[in-house]
XYZ file of C-alpha atoms in Angstrom:
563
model
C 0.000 0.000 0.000
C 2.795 2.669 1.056
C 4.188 1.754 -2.479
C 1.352 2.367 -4.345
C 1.126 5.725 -2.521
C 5.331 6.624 -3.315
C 4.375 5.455 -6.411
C 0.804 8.201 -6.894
C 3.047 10.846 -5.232
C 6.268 10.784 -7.611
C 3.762 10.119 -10.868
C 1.973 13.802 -9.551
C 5.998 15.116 -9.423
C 6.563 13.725 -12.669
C 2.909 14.979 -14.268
C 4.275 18.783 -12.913
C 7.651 18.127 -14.105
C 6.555 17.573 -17.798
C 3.854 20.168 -17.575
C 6.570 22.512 -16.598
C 8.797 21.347 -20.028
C 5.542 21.476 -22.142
C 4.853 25.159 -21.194
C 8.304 26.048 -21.435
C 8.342 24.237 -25.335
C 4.988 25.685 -26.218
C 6.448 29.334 -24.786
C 9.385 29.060 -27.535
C 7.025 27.754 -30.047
C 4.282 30.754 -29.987
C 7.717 33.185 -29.386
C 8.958 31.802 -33.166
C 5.636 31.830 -34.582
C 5.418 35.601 -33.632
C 1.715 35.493 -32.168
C -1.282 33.831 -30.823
C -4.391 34.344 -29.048
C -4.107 33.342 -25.503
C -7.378 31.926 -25.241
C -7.934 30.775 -28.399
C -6.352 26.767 -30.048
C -3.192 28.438 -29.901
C -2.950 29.354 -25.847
C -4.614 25.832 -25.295
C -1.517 23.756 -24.200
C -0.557 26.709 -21.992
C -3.815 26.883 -20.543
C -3.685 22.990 -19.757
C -0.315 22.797 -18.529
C -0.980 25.972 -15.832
C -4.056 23.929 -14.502
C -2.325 20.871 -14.430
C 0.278 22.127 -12.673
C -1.856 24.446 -10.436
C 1.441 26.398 -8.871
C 1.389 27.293 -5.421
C 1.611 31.391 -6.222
C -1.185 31.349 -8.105
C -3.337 29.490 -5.582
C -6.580 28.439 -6.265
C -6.572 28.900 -10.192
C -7.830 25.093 -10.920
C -10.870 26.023 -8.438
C -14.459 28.323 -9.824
C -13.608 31.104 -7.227
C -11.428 33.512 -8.250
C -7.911 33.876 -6.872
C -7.064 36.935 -5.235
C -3.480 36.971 -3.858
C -2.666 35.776 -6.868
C -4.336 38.212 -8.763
C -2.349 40.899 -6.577
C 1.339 39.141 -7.102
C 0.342 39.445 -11.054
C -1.048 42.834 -11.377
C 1.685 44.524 -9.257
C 4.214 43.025 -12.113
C 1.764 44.280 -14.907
C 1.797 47.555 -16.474
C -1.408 49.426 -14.965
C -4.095 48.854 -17.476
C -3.207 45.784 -18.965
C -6.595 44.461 -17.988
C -8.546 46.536 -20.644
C -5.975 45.525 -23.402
C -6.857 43.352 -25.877
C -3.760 43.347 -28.208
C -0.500 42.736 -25.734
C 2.827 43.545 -28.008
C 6.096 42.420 -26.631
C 8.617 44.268 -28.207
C 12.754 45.236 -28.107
C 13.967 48.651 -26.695
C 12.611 50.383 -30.027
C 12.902 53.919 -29.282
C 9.344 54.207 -27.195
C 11.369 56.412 -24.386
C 12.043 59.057 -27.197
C 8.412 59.572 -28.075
C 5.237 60.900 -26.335
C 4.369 57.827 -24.729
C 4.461 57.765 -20.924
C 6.766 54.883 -19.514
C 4.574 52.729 -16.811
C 6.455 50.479 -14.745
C 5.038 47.985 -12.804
C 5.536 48.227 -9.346
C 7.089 44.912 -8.249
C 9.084 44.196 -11.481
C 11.013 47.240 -13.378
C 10.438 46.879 -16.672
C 9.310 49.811 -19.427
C 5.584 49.375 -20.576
C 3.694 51.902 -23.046
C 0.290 52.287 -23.328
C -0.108 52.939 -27.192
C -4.159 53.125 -27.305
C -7.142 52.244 -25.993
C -6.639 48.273 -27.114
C -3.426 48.037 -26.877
C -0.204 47.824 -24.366
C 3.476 47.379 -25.405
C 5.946 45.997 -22.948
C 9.771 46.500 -23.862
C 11.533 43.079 -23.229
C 14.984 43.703 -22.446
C 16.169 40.917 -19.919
C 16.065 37.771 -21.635
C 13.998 34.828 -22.507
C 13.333 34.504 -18.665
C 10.995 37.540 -18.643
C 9.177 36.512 -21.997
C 8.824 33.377 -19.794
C 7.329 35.139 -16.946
C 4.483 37.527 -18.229
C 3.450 34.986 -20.814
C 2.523 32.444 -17.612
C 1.347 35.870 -15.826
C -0.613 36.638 -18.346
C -1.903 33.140 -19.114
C -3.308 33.101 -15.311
C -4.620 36.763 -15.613
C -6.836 35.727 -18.733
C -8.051 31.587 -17.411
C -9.163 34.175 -14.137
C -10.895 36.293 -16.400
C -12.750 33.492 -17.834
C -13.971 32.025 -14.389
C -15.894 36.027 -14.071
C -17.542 35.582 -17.800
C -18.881 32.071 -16.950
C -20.096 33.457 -13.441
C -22.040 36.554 -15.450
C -23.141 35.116 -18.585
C -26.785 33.758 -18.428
C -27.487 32.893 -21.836
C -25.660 32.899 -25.293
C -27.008 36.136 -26.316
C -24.719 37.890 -23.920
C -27.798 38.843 -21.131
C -25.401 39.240 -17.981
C -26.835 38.609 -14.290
C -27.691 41.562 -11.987
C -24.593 41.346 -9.889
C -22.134 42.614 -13.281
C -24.765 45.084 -13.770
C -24.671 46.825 -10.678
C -20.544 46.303 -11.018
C -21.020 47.738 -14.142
C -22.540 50.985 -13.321
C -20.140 51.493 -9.794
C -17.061 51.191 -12.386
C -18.831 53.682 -15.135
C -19.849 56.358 -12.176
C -17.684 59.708 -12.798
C -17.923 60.334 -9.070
C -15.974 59.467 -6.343
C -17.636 56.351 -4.416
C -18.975 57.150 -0.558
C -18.199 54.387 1.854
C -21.804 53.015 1.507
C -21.613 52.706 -2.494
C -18.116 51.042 -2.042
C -19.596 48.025 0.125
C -22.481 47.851 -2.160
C -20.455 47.383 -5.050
C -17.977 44.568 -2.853
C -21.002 42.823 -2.438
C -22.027 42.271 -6.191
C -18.227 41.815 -6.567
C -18.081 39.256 -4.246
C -21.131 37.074 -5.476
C -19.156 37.438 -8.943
C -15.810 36.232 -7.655
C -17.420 33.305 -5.712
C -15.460 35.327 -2.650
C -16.727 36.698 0.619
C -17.622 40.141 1.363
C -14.982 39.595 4.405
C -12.377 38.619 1.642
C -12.948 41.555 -0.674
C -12.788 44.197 1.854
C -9.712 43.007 2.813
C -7.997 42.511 -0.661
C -9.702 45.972 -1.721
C -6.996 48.551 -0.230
C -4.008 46.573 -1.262
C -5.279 46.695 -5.230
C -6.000 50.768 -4.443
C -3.273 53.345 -6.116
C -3.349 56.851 -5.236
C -4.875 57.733 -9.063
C -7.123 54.673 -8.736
C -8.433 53.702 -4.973
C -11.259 51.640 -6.551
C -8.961 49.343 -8.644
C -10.018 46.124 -7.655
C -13.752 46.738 -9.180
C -12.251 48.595 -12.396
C -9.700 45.421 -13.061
C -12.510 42.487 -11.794
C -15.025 44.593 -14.345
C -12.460 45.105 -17.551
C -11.044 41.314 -16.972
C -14.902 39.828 -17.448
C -16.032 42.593 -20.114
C -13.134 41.484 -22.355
C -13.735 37.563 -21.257
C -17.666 38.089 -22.133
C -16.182 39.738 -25.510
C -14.398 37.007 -26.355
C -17.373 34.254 -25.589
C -19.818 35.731 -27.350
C -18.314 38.005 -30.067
C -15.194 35.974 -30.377
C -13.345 39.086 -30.127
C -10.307 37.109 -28.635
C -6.957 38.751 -26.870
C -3.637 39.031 -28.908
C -0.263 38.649 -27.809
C 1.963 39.559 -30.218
C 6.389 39.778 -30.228
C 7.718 42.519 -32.230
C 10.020 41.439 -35.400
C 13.039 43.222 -33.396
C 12.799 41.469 -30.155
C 12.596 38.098 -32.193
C 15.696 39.168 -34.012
C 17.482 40.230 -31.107
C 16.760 37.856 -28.539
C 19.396 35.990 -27.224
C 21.935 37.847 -28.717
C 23.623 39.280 -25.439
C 23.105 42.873 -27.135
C 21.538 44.717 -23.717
C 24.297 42.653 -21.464
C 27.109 43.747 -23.849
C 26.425 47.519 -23.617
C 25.767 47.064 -19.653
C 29.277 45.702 -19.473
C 31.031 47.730 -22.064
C 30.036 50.634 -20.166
C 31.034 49.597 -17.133
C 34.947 48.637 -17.624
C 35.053 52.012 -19.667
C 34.221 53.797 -16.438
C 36.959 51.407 -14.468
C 39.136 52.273 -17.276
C 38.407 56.323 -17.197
C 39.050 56.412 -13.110
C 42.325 53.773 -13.880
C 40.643 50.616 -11.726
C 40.536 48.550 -14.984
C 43.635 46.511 -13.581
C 43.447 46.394 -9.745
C 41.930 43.059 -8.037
C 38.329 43.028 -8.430
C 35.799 41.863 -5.981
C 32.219 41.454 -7.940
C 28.849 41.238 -5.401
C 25.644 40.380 -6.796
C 23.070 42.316 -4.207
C 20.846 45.080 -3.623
C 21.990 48.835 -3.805
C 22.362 49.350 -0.095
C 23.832 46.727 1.909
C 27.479 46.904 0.847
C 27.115 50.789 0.916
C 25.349 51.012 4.292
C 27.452 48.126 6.118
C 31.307 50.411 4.728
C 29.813 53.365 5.688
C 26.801 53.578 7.736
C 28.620 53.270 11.224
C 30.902 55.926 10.747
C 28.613 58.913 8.945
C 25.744 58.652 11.721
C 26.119 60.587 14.684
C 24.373 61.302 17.949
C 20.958 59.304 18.601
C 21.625 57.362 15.310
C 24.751 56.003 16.250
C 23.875 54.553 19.920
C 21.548 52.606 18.138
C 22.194 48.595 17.585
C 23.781 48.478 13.788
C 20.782 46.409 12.992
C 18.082 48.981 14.101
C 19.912 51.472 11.853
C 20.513 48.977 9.057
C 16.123 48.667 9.555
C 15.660 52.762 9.784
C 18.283 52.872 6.053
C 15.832 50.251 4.716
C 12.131 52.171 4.910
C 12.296 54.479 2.425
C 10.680 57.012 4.763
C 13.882 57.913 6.136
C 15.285 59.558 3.107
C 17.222 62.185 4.480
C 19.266 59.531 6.461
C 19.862 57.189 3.539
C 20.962 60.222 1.713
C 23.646 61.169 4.293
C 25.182 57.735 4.191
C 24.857 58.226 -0.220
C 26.624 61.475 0.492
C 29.576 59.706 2.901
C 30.321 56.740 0.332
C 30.272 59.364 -2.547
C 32.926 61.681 -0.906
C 34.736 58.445 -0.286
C 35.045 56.920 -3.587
C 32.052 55.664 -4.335
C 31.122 55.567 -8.295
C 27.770 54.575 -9.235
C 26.088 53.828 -12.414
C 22.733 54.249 -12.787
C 22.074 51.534 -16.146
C 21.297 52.806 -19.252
C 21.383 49.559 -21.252
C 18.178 48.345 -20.851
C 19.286 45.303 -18.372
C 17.549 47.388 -15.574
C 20.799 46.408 -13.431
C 22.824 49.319 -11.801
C 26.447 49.646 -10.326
C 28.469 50.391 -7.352
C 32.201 50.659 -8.106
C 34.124 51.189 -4.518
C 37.467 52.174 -4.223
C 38.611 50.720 -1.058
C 41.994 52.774 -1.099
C 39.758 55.752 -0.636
C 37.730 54.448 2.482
C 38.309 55.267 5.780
C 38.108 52.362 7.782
C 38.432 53.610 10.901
C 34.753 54.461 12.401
C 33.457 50.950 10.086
C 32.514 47.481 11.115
C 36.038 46.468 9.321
C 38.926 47.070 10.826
C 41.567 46.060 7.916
C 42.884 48.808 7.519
C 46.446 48.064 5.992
C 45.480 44.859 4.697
C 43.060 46.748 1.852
C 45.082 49.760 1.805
C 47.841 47.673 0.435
C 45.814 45.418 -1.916
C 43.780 48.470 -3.271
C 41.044 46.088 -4.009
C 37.991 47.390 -5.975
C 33.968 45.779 -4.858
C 32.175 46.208 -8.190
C 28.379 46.015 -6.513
C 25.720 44.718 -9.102
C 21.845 44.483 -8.677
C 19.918 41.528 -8.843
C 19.540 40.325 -12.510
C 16.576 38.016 -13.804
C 17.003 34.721 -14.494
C 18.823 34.069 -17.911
C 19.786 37.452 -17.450
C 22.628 36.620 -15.043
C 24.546 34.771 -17.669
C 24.034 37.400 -20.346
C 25.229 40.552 -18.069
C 28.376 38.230 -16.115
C 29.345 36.556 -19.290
C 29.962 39.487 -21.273
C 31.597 41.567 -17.808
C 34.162 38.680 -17.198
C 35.200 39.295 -20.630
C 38.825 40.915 -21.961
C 38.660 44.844 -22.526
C 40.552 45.971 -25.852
C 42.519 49.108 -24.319
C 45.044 50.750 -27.229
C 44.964 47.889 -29.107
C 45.381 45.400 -26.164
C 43.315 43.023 -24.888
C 43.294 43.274 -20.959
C 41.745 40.846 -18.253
C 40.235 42.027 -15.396
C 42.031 40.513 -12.194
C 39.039 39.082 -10.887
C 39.883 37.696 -7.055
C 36.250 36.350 -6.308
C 32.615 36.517 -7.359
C 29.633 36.212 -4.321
C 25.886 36.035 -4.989
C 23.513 37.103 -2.381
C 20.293 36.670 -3.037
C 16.602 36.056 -2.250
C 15.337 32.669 -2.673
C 12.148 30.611 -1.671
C 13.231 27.772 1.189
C 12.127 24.026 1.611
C 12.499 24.003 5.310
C 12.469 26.714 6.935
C 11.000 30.421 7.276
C 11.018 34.119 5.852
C 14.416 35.489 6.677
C 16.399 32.011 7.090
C 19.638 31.964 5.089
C 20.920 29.308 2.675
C 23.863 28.394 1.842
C 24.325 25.896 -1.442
C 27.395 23.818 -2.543
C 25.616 23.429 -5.578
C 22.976 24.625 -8.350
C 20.958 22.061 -10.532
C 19.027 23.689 -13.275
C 15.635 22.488 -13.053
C 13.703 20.440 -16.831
C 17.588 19.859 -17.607
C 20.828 17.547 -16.445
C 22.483 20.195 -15.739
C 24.140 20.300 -12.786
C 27.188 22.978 -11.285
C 28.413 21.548 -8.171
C 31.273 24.673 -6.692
C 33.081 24.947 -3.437
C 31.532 27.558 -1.791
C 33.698 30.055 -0.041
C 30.804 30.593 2.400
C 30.023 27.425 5.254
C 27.215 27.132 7.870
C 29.932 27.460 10.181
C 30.235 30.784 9.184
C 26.531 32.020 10.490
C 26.138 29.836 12.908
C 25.846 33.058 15.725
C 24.628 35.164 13.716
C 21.324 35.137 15.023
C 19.483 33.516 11.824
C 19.015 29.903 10.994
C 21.348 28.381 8.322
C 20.815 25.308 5.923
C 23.205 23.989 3.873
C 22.862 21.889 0.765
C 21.816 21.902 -3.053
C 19.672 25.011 -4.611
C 17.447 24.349 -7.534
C 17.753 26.878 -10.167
C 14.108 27.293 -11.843
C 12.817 27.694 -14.864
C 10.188 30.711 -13.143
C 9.500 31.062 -9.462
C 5.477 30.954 -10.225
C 5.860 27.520 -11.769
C 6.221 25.415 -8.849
C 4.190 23.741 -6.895
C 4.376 21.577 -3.911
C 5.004 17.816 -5.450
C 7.240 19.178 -7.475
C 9.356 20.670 -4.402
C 8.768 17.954 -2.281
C 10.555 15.757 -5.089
C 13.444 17.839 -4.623
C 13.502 17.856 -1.101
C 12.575 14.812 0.068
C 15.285 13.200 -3.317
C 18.721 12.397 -2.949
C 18.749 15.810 -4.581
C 18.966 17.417 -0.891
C 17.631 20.552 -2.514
C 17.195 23.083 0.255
C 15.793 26.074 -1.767
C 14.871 27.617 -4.942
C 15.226 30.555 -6.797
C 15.973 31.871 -10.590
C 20.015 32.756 -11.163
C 22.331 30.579 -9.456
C 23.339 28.129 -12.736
C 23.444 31.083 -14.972
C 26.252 32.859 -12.771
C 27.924 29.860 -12.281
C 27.740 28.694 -16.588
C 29.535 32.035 -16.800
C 31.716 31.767 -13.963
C 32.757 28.586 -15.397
C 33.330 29.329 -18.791
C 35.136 32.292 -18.465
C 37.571 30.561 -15.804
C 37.779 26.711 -17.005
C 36.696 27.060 -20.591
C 37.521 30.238 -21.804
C 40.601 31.869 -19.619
C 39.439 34.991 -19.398
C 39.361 35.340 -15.304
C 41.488 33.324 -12.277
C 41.095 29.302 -12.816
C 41.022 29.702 -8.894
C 38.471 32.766 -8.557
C 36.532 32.272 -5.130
C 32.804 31.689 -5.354
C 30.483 32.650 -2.647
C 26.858 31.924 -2.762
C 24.105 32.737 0.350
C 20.482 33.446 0.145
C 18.089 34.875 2.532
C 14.517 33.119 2.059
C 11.716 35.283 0.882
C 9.144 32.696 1.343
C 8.794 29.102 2.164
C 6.538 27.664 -0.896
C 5.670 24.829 0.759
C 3.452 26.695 3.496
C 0.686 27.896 2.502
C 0.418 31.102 3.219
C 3.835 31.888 2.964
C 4.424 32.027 -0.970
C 5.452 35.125 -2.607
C 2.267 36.044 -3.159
C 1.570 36.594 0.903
C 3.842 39.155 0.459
C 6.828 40.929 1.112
C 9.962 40.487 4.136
C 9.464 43.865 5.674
C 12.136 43.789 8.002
C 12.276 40.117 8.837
C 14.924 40.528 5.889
C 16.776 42.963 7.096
C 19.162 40.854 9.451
C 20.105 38.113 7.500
C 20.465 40.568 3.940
C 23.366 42.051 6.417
C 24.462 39.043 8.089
C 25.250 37.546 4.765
C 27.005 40.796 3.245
C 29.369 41.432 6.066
C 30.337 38.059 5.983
C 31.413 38.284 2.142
C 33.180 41.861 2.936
C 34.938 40.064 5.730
C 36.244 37.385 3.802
C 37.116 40.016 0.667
C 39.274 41.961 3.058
C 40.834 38.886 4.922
C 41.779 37.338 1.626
């Protein structure tokens, strides 16, 4: 009997597994073919393979109530208005920043969108297949959501809609400003539509509301089942389409190539191109706060615990003390460079020769004053995008004629990641990366140990990370696989193998960097997928990820200056 069960549970695994290859395939497919209508024959294995696979971020999608949290982790990486578009165009950095059109970008995912007309939205693809990857299943869950509203409305094949949509309807048509009672009134008929409570709705209602749109639940629950009742009765179906130039372009490293060029010409300019280099994948204030915080804040500020302060330099309330610490790393060699290639990833360059170590959290002193290291800071990238951008960094410069190699000394990756066992704000730390729907596998002596964290304050799990094909593609058989597996897979998350393909290229394959470069990979878990209630779509750290985001990066600035 307990076989028959192993046996039921692996065969669900496996069924997710293959779902996961056939919407990755069918993605490519519909990519090369240049359109299709997401609804329609051609989004039908897409369609299937999401509700087969059910993912835990998108929650109850296989069920007839609609999915809210969901519905919130999607449209906060939409463009704003995406739900009245029927024609979605996908397109290359094609000049739209030079022309009238106002720029929207979502507000959980940077990325350039343009509103061209009343139909139709344009979103400028400019980090990889791995994006393309991630609004098409967005996009795929936004419409099969849409559809659950138009079958919940629709009374008969004429189009006649039930009372509910028509008192929705008329709330989302009104010119003026809703009172409290009219608001409830419309949540109700909302509700009944949605298959939700009125308790749910009211809840969900202020974290959909925008300052130019505080009713935006009912205007994107109305314009998802007009469109849906469009295309049922009228056939009037949605469009995505990919632009000519992202099809040519694609894949061709052209965003990650200008991103790097213009980086080692600003090393070269300020005469860094040849000093030891120290490259951190991060955010664009740890490093910065943990050199320079301690020593720029004074009075009140400074009797604090360095964690409290790290947690007041993290709410973006406290401007005027983030900008003092700016203003400190500035004045003491700090270059930054604010991207301009498209790859939405921007740059710290510090010049440790020109930092006071004195009032820091480092006291080596002579150590970096004699090895004049440089920490080359670089923001998160997005999946595939972390090959294109380190590939074409760890790359010879030609420099009058000459081609010169950058001295690279060592390479760490901190990162967010969801955990297998575990909570929010519980580190990782993985001696290996297995890309998931391939054999690929990058196993890497990690620089980092548990050893290292252990009182720290933070729990710390060590073992194999599984690099994934998209965060909001996995769901709970699938993970236990990997967890419960010889695998040992402790976490997930979107980057690892593609810094490590390019690490290894460039120093086994290639030449081009150290054969001996140090590696350091940690991650600090966002969520814990296999909770529910805990996915990505719960929402955010706050300031549970505060500690460990500084536990890991003084850690990796310890070991750069001890080295």
């Amino acid at each position: 009997m307990s076989t028959m069960k192993k046996i039921d549970k692996r065969t669900r695994a496996q069924e997710s597994s293959s779902a996961i290859e056939r919407m990755y395939i069918t993605m490519r497919h519909l990519f090369n073919r240049g359109f299709y209508k997401p609804m329609g024959v051609s989004g039908e294995t897409l369609r299937e393979a999401l509700l087969l696979l059910r993912p835990e971020i998108y929650g109850s999608i296989g069920e007839e109530k609609a999915e809210l949290e969901g519905l919130l982790y999607v449209v906060d990486r939409l463009p704003q208005g995406i739900e009245e578009c029927t024609f979605i165009n996908l397109t290359s950095d094609e000049g739209y920043a030079n022309s009238h059109f106002k720029a929207i970008i979502p507000p959980k995912r940077r990325r350039n969108c343009y509103r061209i007309d009343d139909e139709q939205m344009n979103i400028e693809i400019t980090r990889g297949r791995s994006e393309i990857y991630d609004i098409l299943t967005h996009l795929t869950f936004l419409f099969v959501e849409s559809h659950k509203i138009s079958k919940r409305v629709i009374i008969d094949e004429e189009g006649t809609t039930v009372r509910d949509w028509q008192k929705l309807e008329n709330a989302v048509s009104s010119t003026k400003k809703l009172t409290q009672k009219e608001r409830e009134i419309a949540i109700t008929h909302t509700a009944n539509i949605l298959g939700r409570t009125f308790n749910e709705l009211t809840e969900a209602y202020p974290k959909f509301a925008t300052d130019t749109q505080p009713e935006r639940l009912l205007h994107i629950v109305y314009w998802l089942g007009k469109l849906a009742i469009e295309e049922t009765i009228n056939n009037n179906k949605r469009t995505i389409t990919f632009s000519p130039v992202l099809r040519e372009r694609l894949g061709h490293h052209i965003h990650g190539e200008m991103w790097a060029d213009t980086i080692k010409s600003v090393l070269h300019k300020n005469g860094l191109l040849e000093r030891p280099i120290h490259i951190i994948s991060a955010n664009m204030h740890s490093v910065m706060n943990s050199l320079f915080a301690k020593g720029t804040l004074k009075g009140a500020d400074a009797k604090k615990d360095i964690f409290e302060t790290y947690e007041s330099l993290s709410d973006s309330k406290n401007s005027a003390l983030r900008n003092k610490v700016e203003k400190s790393a500035l004045q003491s060699g700090m270059i930054p460079i604010k991207d301009s290639s498209g790859t939405n990833i921007d740059v710290q360059i510090f010049d440790t020769d020109k930092i006071d170590f004195s009032n820091s959290e480092f006291k080596y002193l002579e150590e970096v004053k004699e090895n004049k290291v440089v920490i080359f800071v670089m923001d998160y990238a997005f999946g595939e995008q972390a090959y294109e951008t380190l590939d074409e960094f760890l790359k010879p410069i030609k420099v009058n004629g000459k081609n010169v190699h950058l001295d690279v000394k060592s390479i760490s990756i901190m990162g967010k990641a969801g955990i297998l066992e575990g909570g929010k704000g519980d580190v990782m730390i993985p001696n290996a990366h297995i890309f998931e729907g391939t054999a690929d596998n990058y196993p890497f002596k990690n620089e980092l140990s548990k050893d290292d964290l252990l009182d720290c304050g933070v729990s710390v799990y060590e073992g194999t990370m599984v690099t994934v094909l998209g965060t909001s593609l996995q769901n709970k058989e699938i993970l236990k696989f990997f967890k419960n597996s010889t695998w040992n897979v402790i976490g997930l998350e979107m980057e690892g193998a593609h810094y490590q393909k390019a690490i290894q290229a460039a120093s086994r394959v290639r030449g081009t960097i150290n054969k001996d470069v140090k590696v350091r990979y940690a991650y600090y878990a966002s969520d814990n997928p296999l909770e529910t209630g805990s996915t990505l779509a719960s929402g955010g750290l706050g300031t549970s990820g505060v500690k460990p985001t500084y536990v890991i990066t003084k850690k990796i600035l310890e070991q750069i200056f001890n080295s």
